[in-house]
Structure formats: C-alpha cells, structure tokens
C-alpha cells in the first residue's frame, strides 16, 4: 500500500486532518515523561471534535472498558518505560529512546513521526466499507526490507514530528470524516505513544475499532499488553524461512517471532467475520505477499496457517509485489511475479481448505 503525499491529500480535501495534528502548523512542545492523567482530561472543544457518531453503529471498541477503569493508562505507562532500554520489538536494541538515543528503527522516543493521515480506500474491503479505513502511516520501521515500496517513509523516515495529543486529535478527526476504523500502519516502534493517544481520544469520544497494521515481527510480550486494546490485528506473514527474512529484511528471527505473535493475536480477537454490512470490527486478518521464485515461502506460510489457526482465518494473498528500493541488487527478486506463480499459491490455499480468502484471491479461484 502506498502512503499518499500531502499534495495528494490536499486534492481530496484531507488537509484539515494535517492541520489538526499540526503537520502543517507549529508542533506542540515535546515531553519525555509518560502522559499524565491531566493530559487525558476532556476539554469541551476536544469532546465536540470527537462527538461525531461512529459509522459502525452500536459496536463498542475493546479499549473503552480499559479506558474507563484506568487500565489503559497503566498499559501506556508500562509500555513507555520500555523505551528507557528499548525492547518494544524483537531487535531488543536496548537504547534509551527517552534520552534521545536511536535504535535500529531510528524512531524518536518522546514524540513520534507521521507520514500521512487519511481515510484510505485501498485497504481490504471489509476495512474500507463506504467511509474508508482511517489510516495513520507512521515513519520508520524495525525491518529493512530491500523491496520496500514505502522506503522513503519506513527507512528514510520522512514525515512530520507530532505529539501524542496531536495523534489523538487525528484519530478523532478520522472518526469525524466517517472512517470505519483507526488503522495504525507500521505501529510497533510507537506502541506506547499509540496506546496513550487511544486513551486520550477515548475520553473525547473515540469509538472506532483499532486496526494494528503490522509487519508481524512483534514481541509476543508486547502483543499481550495490547489485549483488550486492539480490535483488529492485520499482520503480515512475510517469510517462512529465516534465511530469506535475514537476507531480504535483516531479520533472521522473523518467522519464529511472527508465528508466536500471530497465535497470540488470534487468541485475543479470534477469526474476522464481516457484519451484515460487510465490515469487520474485530478479528485477525493476515496478509501474505507472494514474491518471485518462492522467496517468501508462500506455500509453507499457508501450511503453517492451516495447521495452527482455523481454516476460516481471513487471508489476503497479495499479488502486487514490485522490485522497489534495493530489490534490483538481488537478482532472485528483481522482477514482478508471474500469474502462474500467484495461481499456484492460491490453488495451494484452496487445497488446504483455507476458506476465508480475500476477494482478489477468491476471484482467481473462480476464474
């Protein structure tokens, strides 16, 4: 998925979101302490900005009960403290981000960097509906995929530094636009900030489900801290082999860590099924990108899903691989996939009895 530019967003009337979070105006002062109870207090103007009803009807997001009990703020503080010797992701860099040190991902600690905010209509159909998926693209990443299509954001870190308060306001603005969910894209290294922002926004009227749109390379211990906060997990399963994940994403432990994380995600939210309007408000949705020459181990990934998760687990088998960034330095993946390569993967999913495939793969089965 490609993050749109500011110019493109202005053209479709989304500039107000950027103004709301301060991306085209001055930024609020940075803080190195975890957000306090005072910062979560509802301001009347902020409450009005979030008072737009959720487009999801009577759906109640998971985080609301934790917000009301104060547990959500406690989780944010626990996650925040992890940045003092950062171990939010499997890289376990151990740097003190709160003191300004940067780890492998190069993300700041006291605030965060956002590349774009918009209702997105290019995500999976059950997330898009009629109002779009409320995507927030975060800059930086804990992987180094040599084929990354968003490398300007994920690797070069382009974007705008914003505060947690501004992130919370962006969530409320997306709800006001009629988005069906808050879709946090590449969130792992900003987990404390996002949880704190959800707590603030919940107190000001946020009622949309949270979509955790992740590479999948998560620490299961951190995923457990998201229990009761995230409604929809949208992880990638990029690789079946540590050899390929090491070569193409600099993460040899990717398969092992991602499998543990996805099992925990499923335990928390279960299988994703759309409601009567075709919208998913809760559940696990897995993405897998088919790569040239079976570099991503597509059949092995599907074998694991069939053996470890329900056969009606939602799976998006993606065919849009393109050799971006440094992919041309790796001859094995320096081309698009063929229709035959994609068809073989979809056929294998069908053979395994995996029944809840994204509409694109389902069309290939019918054709």
Short mmCIF file of C-alpha atoms in Angstrom, two decimals:
data_model
loop_
_atom_site.label_atom_id
_atom_site.label_comp_id
_atom_site.label_asym_id
_atom_site.label_seq_id
_atom_site.Cartn_x
_atom_site.Cartn_y
_atom_site.Cartn_z
CA UNK A 1 0.00 0.00 0.00
CA UNK A 2 1.37 3.42 -0.92
CA UNK A 3 1.13 6.30 1.52
CA UNK A 4 -0.21 9.40 -0.27
CA UNK A 5 1.67 12.66 -0.35
CA UNK A 6 0.47 15.85 1.32
CA UNK A 7 -0.20 17.33 -2.12
CA UNK A 8 -2.46 14.39 -3.00
CA UNK A 9 -4.33 14.71 0.27
CA UNK A 10 -4.95 18.41 -0.25
CA UNK A 11 -6.55 17.48 -3.57
CA UNK A 12 -9.13 15.27 -1.87
CA UNK A 13 -9.86 17.60 0.99
CA UNK A 14 -7.88 15.89 3.76
CA UNK A 15 -5.68 18.89 4.62
CA UNK A 16 -7.83 19.56 7.69
CA UNK A 17 -6.53 16.35 9.24
CA UNK A 18 -2.96 17.53 8.75
CA UNK A 19 -3.79 20.90 10.28
CA UNK A 20 -5.49 19.18 13.21
CA UNK A 21 -2.41 17.18 14.12
CA UNK A 22 -0.05 20.04 13.44
CA UNK A 23 1.63 18.65 10.34
CA UNK A 24 1.27 21.96 8.53
CA UNK A 25 1.47 24.21 11.56
CA UNK A 26 3.60 24.52 14.65
CA UNK A 27 4.12 21.43 16.78
CA UNK A 28 3.44 21.25 20.48
CA UNK A 29 6.36 21.04 22.93
CA UNK A 30 7.88 17.62 23.36
CA UNK A 31 7.79 15.72 26.62
CA UNK A 32 9.97 12.92 27.90
CA UNK A 33 7.60 11.71 30.61
CA UNK A 34 4.67 9.37 30.06
CA UNK A 35 1.36 11.18 29.54
CA UNK A 36 -0.26 12.14 32.83
CA UNK A 37 -3.86 11.89 33.94
CA UNK A 38 -4.07 15.67 33.47
CA UNK A 39 -3.23 15.28 29.79
CA UNK A 40 -6.14 12.88 29.37
CA UNK A 41 -8.71 15.29 30.84
CA UNK A 42 -11.51 16.07 28.42
CA UNK A 43 -11.62 19.60 27.07
CA UNK A 44 -15.08 20.68 25.87
CA UNK A 45 -13.80 21.70 22.45
CA UNK A 46 -12.00 18.39 22.06
CA UNK A 47 -15.08 16.49 23.16
CA UNK A 48 -17.10 18.23 20.48
CA UNK A 49 -14.50 17.35 17.86
CA UNK A 50 -14.92 13.67 18.71
CA UNK A 51 -18.68 13.68 19.18
CA UNK A 52 -19.44 12.51 15.64
CA UNK A 53 -21.19 9.13 15.92
CA UNK A 54 -19.21 6.09 14.86
CA UNK A 55 -20.24 4.76 11.42
CA UNK A 56 -20.16 1.27 12.95
CA UNK A 57 -23.49 1.58 14.75
CA UNK A 58 -23.68 0.03 18.20
CA UNK A 59 -20.19 -1.50 18.08
CA UNK A 60 -18.25 -0.98 21.32
CA UNK A 61 -14.45 -0.99 20.89
CA UNK A 62 -12.34 -3.20 23.13
CA UNK A 63 -10.35 -0.34 24.65
CA UNK A 64 -13.32 1.51 26.12
CA UNK A 65 -13.60 -0.66 29.24
CA UNK A 66 -9.86 -0.37 29.87
CA UNK A 67 -10.05 3.40 29.46
CA UNK A 68 -12.90 3.69 31.95
CA UNK A 69 -11.10 1.52 34.53
CA UNK A 70 -7.77 3.35 34.17
CA UNK A 71 -6.04 0.19 32.95
CA UNK A 72 -5.41 1.71 29.52
CA UNK A 73 -3.34 4.50 31.07
CA UNK A 74 -1.42 1.92 33.11
CA UNK A 75 -0.61 -0.06 29.97
CA UNK A 76 0.61 3.10 28.27
CA UNK A 77 2.93 3.84 31.20
CA UNK A 78 4.29 0.29 31.23
CA UNK A 79 5.00 0.44 27.51
CA UNK A 80 6.52 3.91 27.86
CA UNK A 81 9.01 2.66 30.43
CA UNK A 82 10.20 0.02 27.96
CA UNK A 83 11.74 2.79 25.83
CA UNK A 84 14.31 3.52 28.55
CA UNK A 85 16.11 0.40 27.34
CA UNK A 86 14.07 -0.19 24.25
CA UNK A 87 12.75 -3.71 23.86
CA UNK A 88 9.46 -2.97 22.13
CA UNK A 89 10.32 -5.22 19.19
CA UNK A 90 12.37 -8.41 18.69
CA UNK A 91 15.51 -6.41 17.90
CA UNK A 92 15.87 -5.50 21.58
CA UNK A 93 18.19 -2.59 20.81
CA UNK A 94 18.38 -1.58 24.48
CA UNK A 95 18.90 2.13 23.77
CA UNK A 96 17.32 4.85 25.90
CA UNK A 97 14.97 6.47 23.41
CA UNK A 98 13.62 8.79 26.08
CA UNK A 99 17.09 10.31 26.39
CA UNK A 100 17.31 10.83 22.63
CA UNK A 101 19.20 7.68 21.63
CA UNK A 102 18.16 5.94 18.43
CA UNK A 103 17.98 2.23 17.85
CA UNK A 104 17.84 0.28 14.61
CA UNK A 105 14.46 1.77 13.65
CA UNK A 106 15.76 5.36 14.20
CA UNK A 107 12.44 6.41 15.72
CA UNK A 108 12.39 9.16 18.35
CA UNK A 109 11.18 8.48 21.86
CA UNK A 110 9.42 11.48 23.33
CA UNK A 111 7.24 12.13 20.29
CA UNK A 112 6.59 10.35 17.01
CA UNK A 113 6.78 10.83 13.25
CA UNK A 114 3.74 10.55 10.98
CA UNK A 115 3.89 10.48 7.19
CA UNK A 116 0.19 10.78 6.40
CA UNK A 117 -3.32 10.65 7.84
CA UNK A 118 -6.33 9.87 5.66
CA UNK A 119 -9.44 7.79 5.07
CA UNK A 120 -7.93 5.11 2.81
CA UNK A 121 -9.94 3.22 0.19
CA UNK A 122 -7.17 0.87 -0.94
CA UNK A 123 -7.19 -1.46 2.06
CA UNK A 124 -9.09 -4.75 2.36
CA UNK A 125 -12.75 -4.30 1.50
CA UNK A 126 -14.05 -5.32 4.97
CA UNK A 127 -11.98 -2.47 6.44
CA UNK A 128 -12.92 0.15 3.84
CA UNK A 129 -16.71 -0.01 3.64
CA UNK A 130 -18.23 3.27 2.45
CA UNK A 131 -16.22 5.61 4.69
CA UNK A 132 -12.71 4.29 4.19
CA UNK A 133 -10.17 2.92 6.65
CA UNK A 134 -8.75 5.69 8.85
CA UNK A 135 -5.08 5.14 8.15
CA UNK A 136 -2.23 6.77 10.04
CA UNK A 137 1.09 5.99 8.36
CA UNK A 138 3.96 6.08 10.85
CA UNK A 139 7.52 6.74 9.75
CA UNK A 140 10.47 4.44 10.49
CA UNK A 141 10.43 0.64 10.76
CA UNK A 142 12.17 -2.15 12.65
CA UNK A 143 12.74 -4.12 9.43
CA UNK A 144 14.91 -3.32 6.40
CA UNK A 145 13.03 -4.93 3.53
CA UNK A 146 15.18 -4.49 0.43
CA UNK A 147 11.99 -4.39 -1.68
CA UNK A 148 10.10 -1.85 0.46
CA UNK A 149 7.67 0.22 -1.61
CA UNK A 150 7.39 2.85 1.14
CA UNK A 151 11.12 3.12 1.83
CA UNK A 152 11.03 6.94 1.87
CA UNK A 153 8.82 6.66 4.95
CA UNK A 154 9.85 3.39 6.57
CA UNK A 155 13.61 3.52 6.00
CA UNK A 156 14.44 7.16 5.28
CA UNK A 157 12.00 8.31 7.97
CA UNK A 158 10.31 11.09 6.05
CA UNK A 159 7.36 12.61 7.86
CA UNK A 160 6.42 15.15 10.49
CA UNK A 161 7.10 15.01 14.21
CA UNK A 162 3.91 15.23 16.25
CA UNK A 163 2.88 14.87 19.87
CA UNK A 164 0.65 12.24 21.43
CA UNK A 165 -2.07 14.86 21.86
CA UNK A 166 -1.93 15.60 18.14
CA UNK A 167 -2.14 11.89 17.34
CA UNK A 168 -5.26 11.61 19.50
CA UNK A 169 -6.80 14.56 17.66
CA UNK A 170 -6.04 12.91 14.31
CA UNK A 171 -7.93 9.81 15.45
CA UNK A 172 -10.95 11.91 16.33
CA UNK A 173 -10.77 13.75 13.02
CA UNK A 174 -10.76 10.45 11.13
CA UNK A 175 -13.86 9.42 13.03
CA UNK A 176 -15.47 12.74 12.10
CA UNK A 177 -14.67 12.05 8.43
CA UNK A 178 -16.70 8.82 8.68
CA UNK A 179 -13.84 6.29 8.65
CA UNK A 180 -14.79 2.82 9.87
CA UNK A 181 -11.66 2.27 11.97
CA UNK A 182 -8.35 3.70 13.11
CA UNK A 183 -5.71 1.85 11.09
CA UNK A 184 -2.24 2.36 12.58
CA UNK A 185 0.29 1.40 9.89
CA UNK A 186 3.76 0.21 10.98
CA UNK A 187 2.97 0.91 14.65
CA UNK A 188 5.39 -1.32 16.58
CA UNK A 189 8.08 1.21 17.50
CA UNK A 190 5.42 3.74 18.57
CA UNK A 191 3.29 1.34 20.61
CA UNK A 192 3.49 3.43 23.83
CA UNK A 193 2.52 6.63 22.02
CA UNK A 194 -0.40 4.98 20.23
CA UNK A 195 -1.83 3.41 23.38
CA UNK A 196 -1.56 6.75 25.20
CA UNK A 197 -3.27 8.52 22.29
CA UNK A 198 -6.10 5.97 22.28
CA UNK A 199 -6.62 6.64 25.98
CA UNK A 200 -6.85 10.39 25.37
CA UNK A 201 -9.11 10.00 22.33
CA UNK A 202 -11.41 7.52 24.09
CA UNK A 203 -12.07 10.15 26.75
CA UNK A 204 -13.06 12.57 24.00
CA UNK A 205 -15.47 10.33 22.13
CA UNK A 206 -13.43 7.90 20.02
CA UNK A 207 -15.47 4.75 19.38
CA UNK A 208 -13.82 3.20 16.32
CA UNK A 209 -12.05 -0.17 16.35
CA UNK A 210 -8.25 -0.10 16.30
CA UNK A 211 -6.53 -1.92 13.41
CA UNK A 212 -2.96 -2.98 14.28
CA UNK A 213 -1.45 -2.98 10.78
CA UNK A 214 1.94 -4.55 11.43
CA UNK A 215 4.81 -6.32 9.71
CA UNK A 216 4.09 -9.18 12.10
CA UNK A 217 7.56 -9.02 13.63
CA UNK A 218 6.41 -8.31 17.16
CA UNK A 219 7.46 -9.39 20.63
CA UNK A 220 4.69 -11.60 21.95
CA UNK A 221 5.16 -10.00 25.38
CA UNK A 222 4.23 -6.61 23.90
CA UNK A 223 1.30 -8.06 21.96
CA UNK A 224 -0.06 -9.37 25.27
CA UNK A 225 -0.09 -5.79 26.55
CA UNK A 226 -2.39 -4.91 23.65
CA UNK A 227 -5.00 -7.43 24.79
CA UNK A 228 -8.27 -5.57 25.22
CA UNK A 229 -6.98 -2.55 23.27
CA UNK A 230 -6.75 -3.74 19.67
CA UNK A 231 -9.90 -4.98 17.93
CA UNK A 232 -8.43 -5.98 14.57
CA UNK A 233 -4.95 -7.40 14.04
CA UNK A 234 -3.67 -7.06 10.46
CA UNK A 235 -0.20 -8.67 10.47
CA UNK A 236 1.94 -9.67 7.54
CA UNK A 237 3.41 -13.13 7.31
CA UNK A 238 6.25 -12.14 5.03
CA UNK A 239 8.58 -15.13 5.15
CA UNK A 240 8.57 -18.81 6.03
CA UNK A 241 12.35 -19.08 6.27
CA UNK A 242 14.79 -17.23 8.48
CA UNK A 243 17.38 -17.41 5.72
CA UNK A 244 15.21 -15.35 3.36
CA UNK A 245 13.98 -12.98 6.07
CA UNK A 246 17.58 -12.37 7.07
CA UNK A 247 18.69 -11.75 3.52
CA UNK A 248 15.76 -9.61 2.40
CA UNK A 249 14.62 -7.91 5.65
CA UNK A 250 17.62 -8.18 8.03
CA UNK A 251 15.52 -10.18 10.49
CA UNK A 252 16.55 -13.86 10.70
CA UNK A 253 14.15 -14.44 13.60
CA UNK A 254 11.17 -13.16 11.61
CA UNK A 255 9.33 -16.50 11.10
CA UNK A 256 9.75 -17.63 14.70
CA UNK A 257 8.71 -14.33 16.32
CA UNK A 258 5.87 -13.66 13.90
CA UNK A 259 4.29 -17.07 14.43
CA UNK A 260 4.28 -16.56 18.20
CA UNK A 261 2.77 -13.10 17.81
CA UNK A 262 0.04 -14.23 15.41
CA UNK A 263 -1.04 -17.09 17.65
CA UNK A 264 -1.42 -14.57 20.49
CA UNK A 265 -3.29 -12.15 18.23
CA UNK A 266 -5.76 -14.88 17.33
CA UNK A 267 -6.21 -15.79 20.99
CA UNK A 268 -7.21 -12.21 21.71
CA UNK A 269 -9.59 -11.41 18.85
CA UNK A 270 -10.45 -14.67 17.06
CA UNK A 271 -11.50 -15.05 13.45
CA UNK A 272 -12.51 -11.95 11.48
CA UNK A 273 -16.02 -12.14 10.08
CA UNK A 274 -17.85 -9.20 8.48
CA UNK A 275 -21.09 -7.90 9.92
CA UNK A 276 -24.33 -7.54 7.95
CA UNK A 277 -22.88 -4.51 6.15
CA UNK A 278 -19.69 -6.32 5.15
CA UNK A 279 -17.50 -4.53 7.71
CA UNK A 280 -15.07 -6.30 10.04
CA UNK A 281 -14.95 -4.77 13.51
CA UNK A 282 -12.97 -7.48 15.27
CA UNK A 283 -10.68 -10.37 14.39
CA UNK A 284 -7.40 -11.47 12.84
CA UNK A 285 -6.68 -10.69 9.18
CA UNK A 286 -3.39 -11.99 7.75
CA UNK A 287 -1.56 -10.61 4.73
CA UNK A 288 0.97 -12.53 2.67
CA UNK A 289 2.85 -11.08 -0.30
CA UNK A 290 3.78 -13.60 -2.98
CA UNK A 291 7.36 -12.99 -4.12
CA UNK A 292 9.32 -14.19 -7.17
CA UNK A 293 10.91 -17.63 -7.11
CA UNK A 294 9.07 -18.57 -3.88
CA UNK A 295 11.35 -16.21 -1.94
CA UNK A 296 8.67 -15.62 0.68
CA UNK A 297 7.90 -19.33 1.10
CA UNK A 298 4.23 -18.83 0.31
CA UNK A 299 3.18 -22.47 0.42
CA UNK A 300 4.98 -23.03 3.72
CA UNK A 301 3.30 -19.94 5.19
CA UNK A 302 -0.11 -21.29 4.19
CA UNK A 303 0.79 -24.73 5.55
CA UNK A 304 1.53 -23.15 8.93
CA UNK A 305 -1.72 -21.17 8.95
CA UNK A 306 -3.75 -24.27 8.11
CA UNK A 307 -2.03 -26.28 10.85
CA UNK A 308 -2.16 -23.66 13.61
CA UNK A 309 -5.21 -21.46 13.00
CA UNK A 310 -8.84 -22.06 11.99
CA UNK A 311 -9.31 -22.74 8.29
CA UNK A 312 -11.67 -19.74 8.08
CA UNK A 313 -8.91 -17.34 9.13
CA UNK A 314 -9.05 -14.28 6.86
CA UNK A 315 -6.07 -14.30 4.48
CA UNK A 316 -5.15 -11.74 1.86
CA UNK A 317 -2.80 -13.40 -0.62
CA UNK A 318 -1.31 -10.35 -2.32
CA UNK A 319 -0.02 -10.33 -5.89
CA UNK A 320 1.30 -6.75 -6.17
CA UNK A 321 4.99 -7.42 -5.48
CA UNK A 322 7.21 -4.98 -7.36
CA UNK A 323 11.01 -4.61 -7.08
CA UNK A 324 11.33 -1.31 -5.21
CA UNK A 325 14.20 0.22 -3.24
CA UNK A 326 17.24 -2.12 -3.41
CA UNK A 327 15.49 -5.16 -4.89
CA UNK A 328 17.38 -4.86 -8.16
CA UNK A 329 20.57 -5.67 -6.24
CA UNK A 330 19.08 -9.12 -5.58
CA UNK A 331 18.54 -10.94 -8.90
CA UNK A 332 16.20 -13.51 -7.37
CA UNK A 333 13.59 -10.87 -6.53
CA UNK A 334 14.38 -8.25 -9.21
CA UNK A 335 11.16 -8.83 -11.15
CA UNK A 336 7.39 -8.95 -10.80
CA UNK A 337 5.73 -12.29 -10.11
CA UNK A 338 4.02 -14.17 -12.92
CA UNK A 339 0.30 -15.04 -12.98
CA UNK A 340 1.31 -18.69 -12.72
CA UNK A 341 3.29 -18.08 -9.52
CA UNK A 342 0.32 -16.38 -7.93
CA UNK A 343 -2.14 -19.02 -9.13
CA UNK A 344 -0.06 -21.81 -7.62
CA UNK A 345 -0.22 -20.16 -4.20
CA UNK A 346 -3.98 -19.59 -4.38
CA UNK A 347 -4.50 -23.17 -5.53
CA UNK A 348 -2.46 -24.37 -2.57
CA UNK A 349 -4.64 -22.38 -0.18
CA UNK A 350 -7.70 -23.99 -1.73
CA UNK A 351 -6.12 -27.44 -1.43
CA UNK A 352 -5.50 -26.83 2.29
CA UNK A 353 -9.15 -25.93 2.83
CA UNK A 354 -8.45 -22.30 3.71
CA UNK A 355 -11.87 -20.84 3.06
CA UNK A 356 -11.75 -17.14 4.01
CA UNK A 357 -9.56 -15.68 1.29
CA UNK A 358 -9.62 -12.02 0.34
CA UNK A 359 -11.83 -11.29 -2.64
CA UNK A 360 -8.86 -10.91 -5.01
CA UNK A 361 -7.66 -14.47 -4.33
CA UNK A 362 -11.23 -15.76 -4.39
CA UNK A 363 -11.64 -14.36 -7.92
CA UNK A 364 -8.55 -16.25 -9.04
CA UNK A 365 -10.11 -19.45 -7.70
CA UNK A 366 -13.28 -18.87 -9.71
CA UNK A 367 -11.55 -17.93 -12.96
#
